[in-house]
Short mmCIF file of C-alpha atoms in Angstrom, two decimals:
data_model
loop_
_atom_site.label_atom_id
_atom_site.label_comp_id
_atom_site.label_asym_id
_atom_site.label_seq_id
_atom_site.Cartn_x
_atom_site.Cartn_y
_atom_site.Cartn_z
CA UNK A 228 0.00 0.00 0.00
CA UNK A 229 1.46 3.33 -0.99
CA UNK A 230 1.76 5.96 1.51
CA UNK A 231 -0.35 9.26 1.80
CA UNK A 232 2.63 10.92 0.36
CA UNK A 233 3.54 9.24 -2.34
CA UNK A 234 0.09 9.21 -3.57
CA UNK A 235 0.19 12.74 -3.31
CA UNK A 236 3.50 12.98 -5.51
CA UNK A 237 1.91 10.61 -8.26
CA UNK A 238 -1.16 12.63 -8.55
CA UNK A 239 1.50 15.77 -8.87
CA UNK A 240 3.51 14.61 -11.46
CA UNK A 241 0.34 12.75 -13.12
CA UNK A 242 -1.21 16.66 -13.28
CA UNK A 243 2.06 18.12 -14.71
CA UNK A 244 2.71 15.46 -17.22
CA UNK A 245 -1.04 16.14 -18.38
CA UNK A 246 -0.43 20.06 -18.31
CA UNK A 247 2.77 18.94 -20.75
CA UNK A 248 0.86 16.97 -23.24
CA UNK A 249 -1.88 19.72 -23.28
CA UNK A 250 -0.02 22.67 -23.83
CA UNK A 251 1.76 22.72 -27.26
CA UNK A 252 5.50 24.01 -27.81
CA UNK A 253 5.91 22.80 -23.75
CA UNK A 254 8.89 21.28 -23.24
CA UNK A 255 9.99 20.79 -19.98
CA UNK A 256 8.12 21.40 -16.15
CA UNK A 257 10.61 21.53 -13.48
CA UNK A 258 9.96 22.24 -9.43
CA UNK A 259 13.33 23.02 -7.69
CA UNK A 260 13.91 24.42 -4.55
CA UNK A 261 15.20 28.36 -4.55
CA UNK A 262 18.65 27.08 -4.73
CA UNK A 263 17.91 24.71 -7.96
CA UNK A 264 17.57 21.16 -6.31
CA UNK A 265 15.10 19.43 -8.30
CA UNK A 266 11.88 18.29 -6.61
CA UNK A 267 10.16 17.21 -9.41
CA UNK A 268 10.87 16.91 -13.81
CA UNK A 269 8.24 16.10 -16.54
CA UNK A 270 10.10 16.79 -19.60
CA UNK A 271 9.55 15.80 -23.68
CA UNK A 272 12.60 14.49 -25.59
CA UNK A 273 13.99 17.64 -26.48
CA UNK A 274 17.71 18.44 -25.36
CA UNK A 275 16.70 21.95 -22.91
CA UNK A 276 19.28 20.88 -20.40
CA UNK A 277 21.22 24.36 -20.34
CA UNK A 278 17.65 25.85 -18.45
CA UNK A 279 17.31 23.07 -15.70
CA UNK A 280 21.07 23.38 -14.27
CA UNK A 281 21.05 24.80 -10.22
CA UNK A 282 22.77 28.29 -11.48
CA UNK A 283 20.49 28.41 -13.95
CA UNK A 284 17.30 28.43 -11.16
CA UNK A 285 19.28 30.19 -9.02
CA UNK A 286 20.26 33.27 -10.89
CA UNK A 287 16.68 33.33 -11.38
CA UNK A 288 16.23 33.43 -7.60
CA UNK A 289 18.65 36.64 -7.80
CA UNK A 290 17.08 38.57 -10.46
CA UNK A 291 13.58 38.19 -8.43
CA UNK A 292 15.35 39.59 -5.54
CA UNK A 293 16.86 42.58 -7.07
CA UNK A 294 13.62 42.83 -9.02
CA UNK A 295 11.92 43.09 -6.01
CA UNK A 296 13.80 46.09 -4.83
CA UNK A 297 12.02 48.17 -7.80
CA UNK A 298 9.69 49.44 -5.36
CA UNK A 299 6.61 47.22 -7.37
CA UNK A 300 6.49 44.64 -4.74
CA UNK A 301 7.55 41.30 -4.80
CA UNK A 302 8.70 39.69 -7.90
CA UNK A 303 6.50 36.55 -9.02
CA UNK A 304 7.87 35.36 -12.89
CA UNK A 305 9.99 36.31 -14.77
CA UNK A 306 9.36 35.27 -18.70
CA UNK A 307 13.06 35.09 -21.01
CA UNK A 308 13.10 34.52 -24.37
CA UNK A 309 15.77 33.19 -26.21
CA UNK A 310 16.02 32.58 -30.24
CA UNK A 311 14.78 28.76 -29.63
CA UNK A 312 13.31 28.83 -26.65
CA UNK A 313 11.18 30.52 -23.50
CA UNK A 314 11.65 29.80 -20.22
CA UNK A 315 8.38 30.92 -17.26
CA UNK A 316 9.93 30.62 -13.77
CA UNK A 317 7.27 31.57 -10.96
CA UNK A 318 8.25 32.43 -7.83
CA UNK A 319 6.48 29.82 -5.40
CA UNK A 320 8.57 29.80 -2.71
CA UNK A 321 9.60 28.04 -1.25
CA UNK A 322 9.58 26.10 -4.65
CA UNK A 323 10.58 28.05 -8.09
CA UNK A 324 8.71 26.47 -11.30
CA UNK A 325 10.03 26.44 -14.35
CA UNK A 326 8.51 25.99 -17.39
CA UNK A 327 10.76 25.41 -20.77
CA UNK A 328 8.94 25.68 -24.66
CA UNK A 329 9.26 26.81 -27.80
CA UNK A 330 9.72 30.09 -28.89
CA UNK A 331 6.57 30.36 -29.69
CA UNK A 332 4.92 28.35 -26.61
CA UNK A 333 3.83 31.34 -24.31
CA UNK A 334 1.78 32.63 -27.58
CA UNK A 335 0.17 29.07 -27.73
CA UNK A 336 -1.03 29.38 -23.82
CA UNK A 337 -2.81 32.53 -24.94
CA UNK A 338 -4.52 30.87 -28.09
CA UNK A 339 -6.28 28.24 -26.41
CA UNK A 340 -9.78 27.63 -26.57
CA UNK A 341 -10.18 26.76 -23.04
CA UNK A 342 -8.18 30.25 -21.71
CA UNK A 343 -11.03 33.29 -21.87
CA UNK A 344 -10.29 36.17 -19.67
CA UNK A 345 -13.38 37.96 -17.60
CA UNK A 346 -12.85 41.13 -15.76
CA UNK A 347 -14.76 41.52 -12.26
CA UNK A 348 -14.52 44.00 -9.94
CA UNK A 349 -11.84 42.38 -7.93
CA UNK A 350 -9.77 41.34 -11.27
CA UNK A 351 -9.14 39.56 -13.84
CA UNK A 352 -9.52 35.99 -13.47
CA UNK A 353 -9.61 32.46 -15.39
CA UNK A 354 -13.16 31.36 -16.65
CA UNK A 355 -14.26 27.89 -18.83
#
């Protein structure tokens, strides 16, 4: 019998793996901790190794630190894009979540059927 939590962490990586195969141009989903241990991978066979490295996450850590100093608040994601690729890292600390596509992925999130945007007074927030 499998334990509470590693039911929990199969139903986690079973959600991510299904956000993967839904969103085209997605690559890679990565959870790390702020200083770029890995908690958790789902990844397509596509070579995107250069993003997932520990500096990698945690000069991303850094520039939502100094980013935070801007007087704006607190930083939450920071979006680069590169010639082949984008790369979404959200501040969810204390995990950082990183999510590696296609140039062109970040367009395709914003194209989908399923992703309308209503306003209310306290927002804007996701509707189906």
């Amino acid at each position: 019998m499998d334990t509470p939590s590693l039911v929990m962490s199969k139903d986690i990586n079973s959600y991510f793996e299904n956000l993967l195969k839904k969103i085209n141009g997605l690559y890679i989903i990565q959870i790390t901790d702020r200083d770029g241990a890995p908690v958790m991978r789902v990844s397509q066979d596509k070579n995107v190794d250069f993003t997932l490295t520990s500096s990698f996450i945690s000069t991303f850590t850094t520039a939502s630190d100094q980013a935070g100093k801007l007087g704006l608040g607190r930083n939450k994601t920071i979006i680069s894009m590169y010639s082949n690729y984008q790369v979404v890292q959200m501040n969810k600390l204390p995990l950082i979540l990183t999510f590696v596509g296609s140039e062109n992925f970040f367009v395709h999130i914003f194209n989908r059927k399923s992703l309308t945007i209503g306003a209310t007074r306290s927002g804007v927030t996701r509707c189906k």
